[in-house]
């Protein structure tokens, strides 16, 4: 049987198994947008239309500690080269490094006020309306827990936004009696980045064995949650037995036609045959690139596992992230245009 047809058949059968039992409360399809310049391609606009997307979560800026001055500063603010399509609600997302929350000198009142003001400044500059919701993305720890919770409470009370949401990592959901629960209106469960990036890791983005350690805790997590699923890939550059860097926005296909690399069927490891510079990056003979990605089959499996363990059906499934470089492979492999994303949300 043709391998491409077999993949289509398997995904079709999985999609049928994911049909909801009834009702019209199937989660909506939404996307994160994480690039620093907002400018949708025609393909990305078509995906939004075909999937009836009404909500985009756009990364507005990061908040980090400046290494030179020690000040808490915004970094890489989004630049709108074009505006989101009409009828799509925009939720600004602010990523805050855990180091900001770990620092004792961090004044949460000032931080909350500055973040709220900067979001409004960006919106005013391009004519976007006051957001209905703001989302905070921070991998807080037990050491930063109290300061982060106080920051959330401060932003909630004084930020002036109608709704506040926060990303929730799997470890934060499982150990919520220790890490605590932020005082937000909703959480978004980040169902990816499950392992550390090491030399012997197979796939740090998604590992079902690791995921199963956390699934059982979701039914008792008291915060209403939506779900974020990964549709991105990256390469892990390995040299002399160590990880040298992560290569974003890269796929196996980027190496398959390059004779300087050995791409083996059935393996996500690509070996450098001849030293060269590719994409502005130097590869030495013998180096390896481990391609970590999530397949169509993986995404359907993730959705089914979550649907059996979450206490309530999510309102939205947010795919990370809206970038045709990522999702073209799902459209091509699945052979059903952007209906694939709808089939994933029907699993809930």
Coordinates of C-alpha atoms in Angstrom, one line a residue:
X1 CA 0.0 0.0 0.0
X2 CA 1.3 3.5 -0.9
X3 CA 2.8 5.1 2.2
X4 CA 1.2 8.4 1.5
X5 CA -2.3 6.8 1.1
X6 CA -1.7 4.9 4.3
X7 CA -1.0 8.0 6.3
X8 CA -4.1 9.6 4.9
X9 CA -6.2 6.6 5.8
X10 CA -4.8 6.5 9.4
X11 CA -5.5 10.2 9.9
X12 CA -9.0 9.8 8.4
X13 CA -9.8 7.0 10.8
X14 CA -8.5 8.9 13.7
X15 CA -10.5 11.9 12.8
X16 CA -13.7 9.8 12.6
X17 CA -12.9 8.5 16.1
X18 CA -12.6 12.1 17.3
X19 CA -16.1 13.1 16.2
X20 CA -17.9 14.6 19.2
X21 CA -20.9 12.7 20.6
X22 CA -23.2 15.6 20.1
X23 CA -23.9 19.3 20.9
X24 CA -22.2 22.3 19.4
X25 CA -19.6 23.0 22.1
X26 CA -16.7 21.8 20.0
X27 CA -13.7 24.0 20.9
X28 CA -12.8 26.8 18.5
X29 CA -9.6 26.8 16.6
X30 CA -7.2 29.6 17.6
X31 CA -3.5 30.3 17.0
X32 CA -0.5 31.9 18.7
X33 CA 1.5 34.3 16.6
X34 CA 5.1 34.5 17.9
X35 CA 7.1 36.3 15.3
X36 CA 8.4 39.8 16.1
X37 CA 6.8 41.3 12.9
X38 CA 3.1 40.8 12.4
X39 CA 2.5 40.3 8.7
X40 CA 0.3 37.4 7.6
X41 CA 1.1 35.6 4.4
X42 CA -1.7 34.8 1.9
X43 CA -1.5 31.1 3.1
X44 CA -1.8 32.1 6.7
X45 CA -4.8 34.3 6.0
X46 CA -6.4 31.4 4.1
X47 CA -5.9 29.1 7.1
X48 CA -7.6 31.6 9.4
X49 CA -10.6 31.9 7.1
X50 CA -10.9 28.1 6.4
X51 CA -10.7 27.3 10.1
X52 CA -13.2 30.1 11.1
X53 CA -10.6 31.5 13.5
X54 CA -11.9 34.4 15.6
X55 CA -9.1 34.7 18.1
X56 CA -5.4 35.3 17.8
X57 CA -2.9 35.3 20.6
X58 CA 0.0 37.6 19.6
X59 CA 3.3 37.8 21.4
X60 CA 3.6 41.5 22.1
X61 CA 7.0 41.6 23.9
X62 CA 9.3 39.7 26.4
X63 CA 10.2 41.0 29.8
X64 CA 13.7 40.4 30.9
X65 CA 16.6 41.7 33.0
X66 CA 19.0 43.8 31.0
X67 CA 22.5 42.2 31.6
X68 CA 24.2 45.6 31.4
X69 CA 22.0 47.8 33.6
X70 CA 20.2 45.2 35.7
X71 CA 16.9 46.9 34.9
X72 CA 13.7 45.1 34.0
X73 CA 13.1 45.9 30.3
X74 CA 10.8 45.0 27.5
X75 CA 12.5 43.1 24.6
X76 CA 11.7 42.5 21.0
X77 CA 8.2 44.2 20.8
X78 CA 6.0 43.2 18.0
X79 CA 5.9 45.4 15.0
X80 CA 2.6 45.5 13.0
X81 CA 3.4 45.7 9.3
X82 CA -0.3 44.9 8.7
X83 CA -3.2 44.5 11.0
X84 CA -5.1 41.3 11.9
X85 CA -8.1 40.5 9.7
X86 CA -11.4 42.2 10.7
X87 CA -13.5 40.1 13.0
X88 CA -10.5 38.5 14.8
X89 CA -10.0 39.3 18.4
X90 CA -6.4 39.9 19.5
X91 CA -5.1 38.9 22.9
X92 CA -1.7 40.3 23.7
X93 CA 0.7 37.8 25.2
X94 CA 3.6 38.9 27.4
X95 CA 6.4 36.5 28.1
X96 CA 8.2 37.1 31.4
X97 CA 11.4 35.3 32.3
X98 CA 11.4 33.5 35.6
X99 CA 14.6 35.5 36.5
X100 CA 12.4 38.6 36.7
X101 CA 10.2 37.0 39.3
X102 CA 13.1 35.4 41.2
X103 CA 14.7 38.8 41.8
X104 CA 13.9 40.2 45.2
X105 CA 14.1 43.8 44.0
X106 CA 11.3 43.3 41.5
X107 CA 8.5 45.7 42.3
X108 CA 5.3 44.0 41.1
X109 CA 3.3 47.3 41.2
X110 CA 5.7 49.0 38.9
X111 CA 6.0 45.9 36.7
X112 CA 2.3 45.5 36.3
X113 CA 1.8 49.2 35.5
X114 CA 4.6 49.2 33.0
X115 CA 3.3 46.1 31.2
X116 CA -0.2 47.4 31.0
X117 CA 1.0 50.8 29.7
X118 CA 3.3 49.2 27.1
X119 CA 0.5 47.0 25.7
X120 CA -1.8 50.0 25.3
X121 CA 1.0 52.0 23.7
X122 CA 1.5 49.3 21.1
X123 CA -2.2 49.2 20.4
X124 CA -2.6 53.0 20.1
X125 CA 0.3 53.2 17.7
X126 CA -1.5 51.0 15.2
X127 CA -5.1 51.7 16.0
X128 CA -6.0 48.5 17.7
X129 CA -8.8 48.6 20.3
X130 CA -8.4 48.0 24.0
X131 CA -7.9 44.3 24.4
X132 CA -10.6 42.2 26.2
X133 CA -7.9 39.9 27.5
X134 CA -4.2 39.9 28.3
X135 CA -2.2 36.7 28.7
X136 CA 0.9 36.2 30.8
X137 CA 3.4 33.5 29.9
X138 CA 5.9 32.7 32.7
X139 CA 7.4 29.4 33.8
X140 CA 7.3 30.4 37.4
X141 CA 8.9 28.1 40.0
X142 CA 8.6 27.5 43.8
X143 CA 11.3 30.2 44.3
X144 CA 9.4 32.8 42.3
X145 CA 5.9 31.6 43.1
X146 CA 4.9 34.2 45.7
X147 CA 6.1 37.1 43.7
X148 CA 4.5 35.8 40.5
X149 CA 1.1 35.3 42.3
X150 CA 1.3 38.8 43.8
X151 CA 2.1 40.2 40.3
X152 CA -0.9 38.5 38.8
X153 CA -3.2 39.8 41.5
X154 CA -1.8 43.3 41.0
X155 CA -2.3 43.2 37.2
X156 CA -5.7 41.8 37.7
X157 CA -6.8 44.6 40.1
X158 CA -5.1 47.6 38.6
X159 CA -4.3 46.7 34.9
X160 CA -7.7 47.6 33.8
X161 CA -8.2 44.6 31.5
X162 CA -11.5 42.8 31.5
X163 CA -9.9 39.3 31.5
X164 CA -6.5 37.9 32.4
X165 CA -5.2 34.5 31.5
X166 CA -1.9 32.6 32.1
X167 CA -0.1 29.7 30.5
X168 CA 0.1 26.6 32.7
X169 CA 2.9 24.1 32.3
X170 CA 2.3 20.4 33.0
X171 CA 4.4 20.5 36.2
X172 CA 2.5 23.5 37.5
X173 CA -0.8 21.7 37.0
X174 CA 0.4 18.5 38.6
X175 CA 2.0 20.1 41.6
X176 CA -0.5 23.0 42.0
X177 CA -0.7 22.6 45.8
X178 CA 3.0 23.6 45.8
X179 CA 3.3 25.9 42.8
X180 CA -0.1 27.4 43.5
X181 CA -2.8 28.6 41.1
X182 CA -2.6 32.1 39.6
X183 CA -5.6 34.3 40.2
X184 CA -6.6 34.6 36.5
X185 CA -9.9 34.0 34.7
X186 CA -8.6 31.1 32.6
X187 CA -5.4 29.1 32.1
X188 CA -3.9 27.7 28.9
X189 CA -2.3 24.2 29.3
X190 CA 0.9 24.1 27.3
X191 CA 1.0 20.6 26.1
X192 CA 4.5 20.6 24.7
X193 CA 8.1 21.2 25.6
X194 CA 7.9 18.1 27.8
X195 CA 11.6 17.2 28.1
X196 CA 14.9 18.9 28.4
X197 CA 17.1 19.3 25.3
X198 CA 19.9 16.9 25.9
X199 CA 22.2 14.8 23.7
X200 CA 20.2 11.6 24.3
X201 CA 16.7 13.2 24.1
X202 CA 14.6 11.7 21.3
X203 CA 11.9 14.5 21.1
X204 CA 11.8 17.2 23.8
X205 CA 8.6 18.8 22.2
X206 CA 6.4 15.8 22.7
X207 CA 7.0 12.5 24.5
X208 CA 3.8 10.5 25.4
X209 CA 5.5 8.6 28.1
X210 CA 6.4 11.8 29.9
X211 CA 2.9 13.3 29.2
X212 CA 1.2 10.3 30.9
X213 CA 2.9 11.2 34.2
X214 CA 0.9 14.4 34.3
X215 CA -2.4 13.6 32.6
X216 CA -4.0 12.1 35.8
X217 CA -3.7 15.4 37.6
X218 CA -5.7 17.4 35.1
X219 CA -9.1 16.3 36.3
X220 CA -8.5 17.9 39.7
X221 CA -6.9 21.1 38.5
X222 CA -9.5 23.7 39.6
X223 CA -8.7 26.5 37.0
X224 CA -10.8 26.4 33.8
X225 CA -8.3 25.7 31.0
X226 CA -8.0 25.9 27.2
X227 CA -5.3 23.9 25.5
X228 CA -2.2 24.8 23.4
X229 CA -0.8 22.2 21.0
X230 CA 2.5 22.4 19.1
X231 CA 2.7 22.5 15.3
X232 CA 6.3 23.7 15.2
X233 CA 9.6 21.9 14.7
X234 CA 13.2 22.7 15.5
X235 CA 16.6 21.2 15.0
X236 CA 19.1 20.4 17.8
X237 CA 22.6 20.9 16.6
X238 CA 25.0 18.3 18.2
X239 CA 28.7 18.6 17.9
X240 CA 31.4 16.6 19.7
X241 CA 28.9 15.0 22.0
X242 CA 27.2 18.1 23.2
X243 CA 24.2 20.3 22.3
X244 CA 25.5 23.5 20.6
X245 CA 22.3 25.3 19.7
X246 CA 18.6 25.1 18.8
X247 CA 17.7 25.8 15.2
X248 CA 14.2 27.3 14.9
X249 CA 11.9 27.0 11.9
X250 CA 13.6 24.0 10.4
X251 CA 12.3 20.7 9.1
X252 CA 13.7 17.4 7.8
X253 CA 12.8 18.5 4.3
X254 CA 15.3 21.3 4.5
X255 CA 18.1 18.7 4.4
X256 CA 16.8 16.0 2.2
X257 CA 18.0 17.5 -1.1
X258 CA 21.4 18.6 0.3
X259 CA 24.1 16.0 -0.5
X260 CA 26.2 17.4 2.3
X261 CA 23.9 15.7 4.8
X262 CA 23.0 12.0 5.3
X263 CA 19.2 11.8 6.0
X264 CA 18.3 8.2 7.1
X265 CA 14.8 6.9 6.7
X266 CA 13.1 6.2 10.0
X267 CA 15.5 8.3 12.0
X268 CA 15.3 11.9 13.2
X269 CA 19.1 12.2 13.2
X270 CA 20.8 13.9 10.3
X271 CA 24.5 13.5 9.9
X272 CA 26.8 16.1 8.4
X273 CA 28.9 14.4 5.6
X274 CA 31.0 17.5 4.6
X275 CA 31.8 20.6 6.6
X276 CA 29.8 23.6 5.2
X277 CA 27.9 26.8 6.0
X278 CA 24.2 26.4 5.6
X279 CA 21.7 29.1 6.6
X280 CA 24.4 31.2 8.1
X281 CA 25.4 28.3 10.4
X282 CA 28.6 26.3 10.4
X283 CA 28.3 22.5 10.4
X284 CA 31.4 20.3 10.8
X285 CA 31.9 16.8 9.3
X286 CA 30.4 14.3 11.8
X287 CA 28.0 16.8 13.5
X288 CA 24.4 15.8 13.8
X289 CA 21.1 17.6 13.6
X290 CA 18.2 16.1 15.5
X291 CA 14.9 17.1 14.0
X292 CA 12.2 17.3 16.7
X293 CA 8.7 17.7 15.5
X294 CA 5.1 16.6 16.0
X295 CA 3.3 14.6 13.4
X296 CA -0.4 14.7 12.4
X297 CA -0.8 11.3 14.2
X298 CA 0.8 12.8 17.3
X299 CA -1.5 15.7 17.4
X300 CA -4.6 13.6 17.1
X301 CA -3.2 11.3 19.8
X302 CA -2.5 14.3 22.1
X303 CA -6.0 15.6 21.7
X304 CA -7.6 12.2 22.5
X305 CA -5.5 11.8 25.6
X306 CA -6.3 15.2 26.8
X307 CA -10.0 14.8 26.2
X308 CA -10.1 11.7 28.4
X309 CA -8.3 13.5 31.3
X310 CA -9.4 17.1 31.4
X311 CA -12.2 18.0 33.8
X312 CA -14.0 20.0 31.2
X313 CA -13.9 20.5 27.5
X314 CA -11.7 23.5 26.5
X315 CA -13.3 26.5 24.8
X316 CA -10.4 26.8 22.5
X317 CA -7.5 24.8 21.1
X318 CA -4.6 27.2 20.4
X319 CA -2.0 25.9 17.9
X320 CA 1.5 27.1 18.4
X321 CA 2.2 28.8 16.1
X322 CA 0.7 30.5 13.1
X323 CA 3.6 30.1 10.6
X324 CA 3.2 28.6 7.1
X325 CA 6.7 27.2 7.5
X326 CA 5.3 25.0 10.2
X327 CA 1.8 24.0 9.1
X328 CA 2.4 23.4 5.4
X329 CA 3.5 19.9 6.3
X330 CA 0.2 19.1 8.1
X331 CA -1.8 20.4 5.1
X332 CA 0.4 18.4 2.7
X333 CA 0.6 15.2 4.7
X334 CA -3.0 15.1 5.7
X335 CA -4.3 15.8 2.2
X336 CA -7.4 17.6 3.5
X337 CA -6.4 21.2 3.6
X338 CA -6.9 23.0 6.9
X339 CA -9.7 20.7 7.9
X340 CA -6.9 18.9 9.8
X341 CA -7.0 21.6 12.5
X342 CA -10.7 21.2 12.9
X343 CA -10.4 17.5 13.1
X344 CA -8.0 17.9 16.0
X345 CA -10.4 20.0 18.0
X346 CA -13.2 17.6 17.3
X347 CA -11.3 15.1 19.5
X348 CA -12.3 17.1 22.6

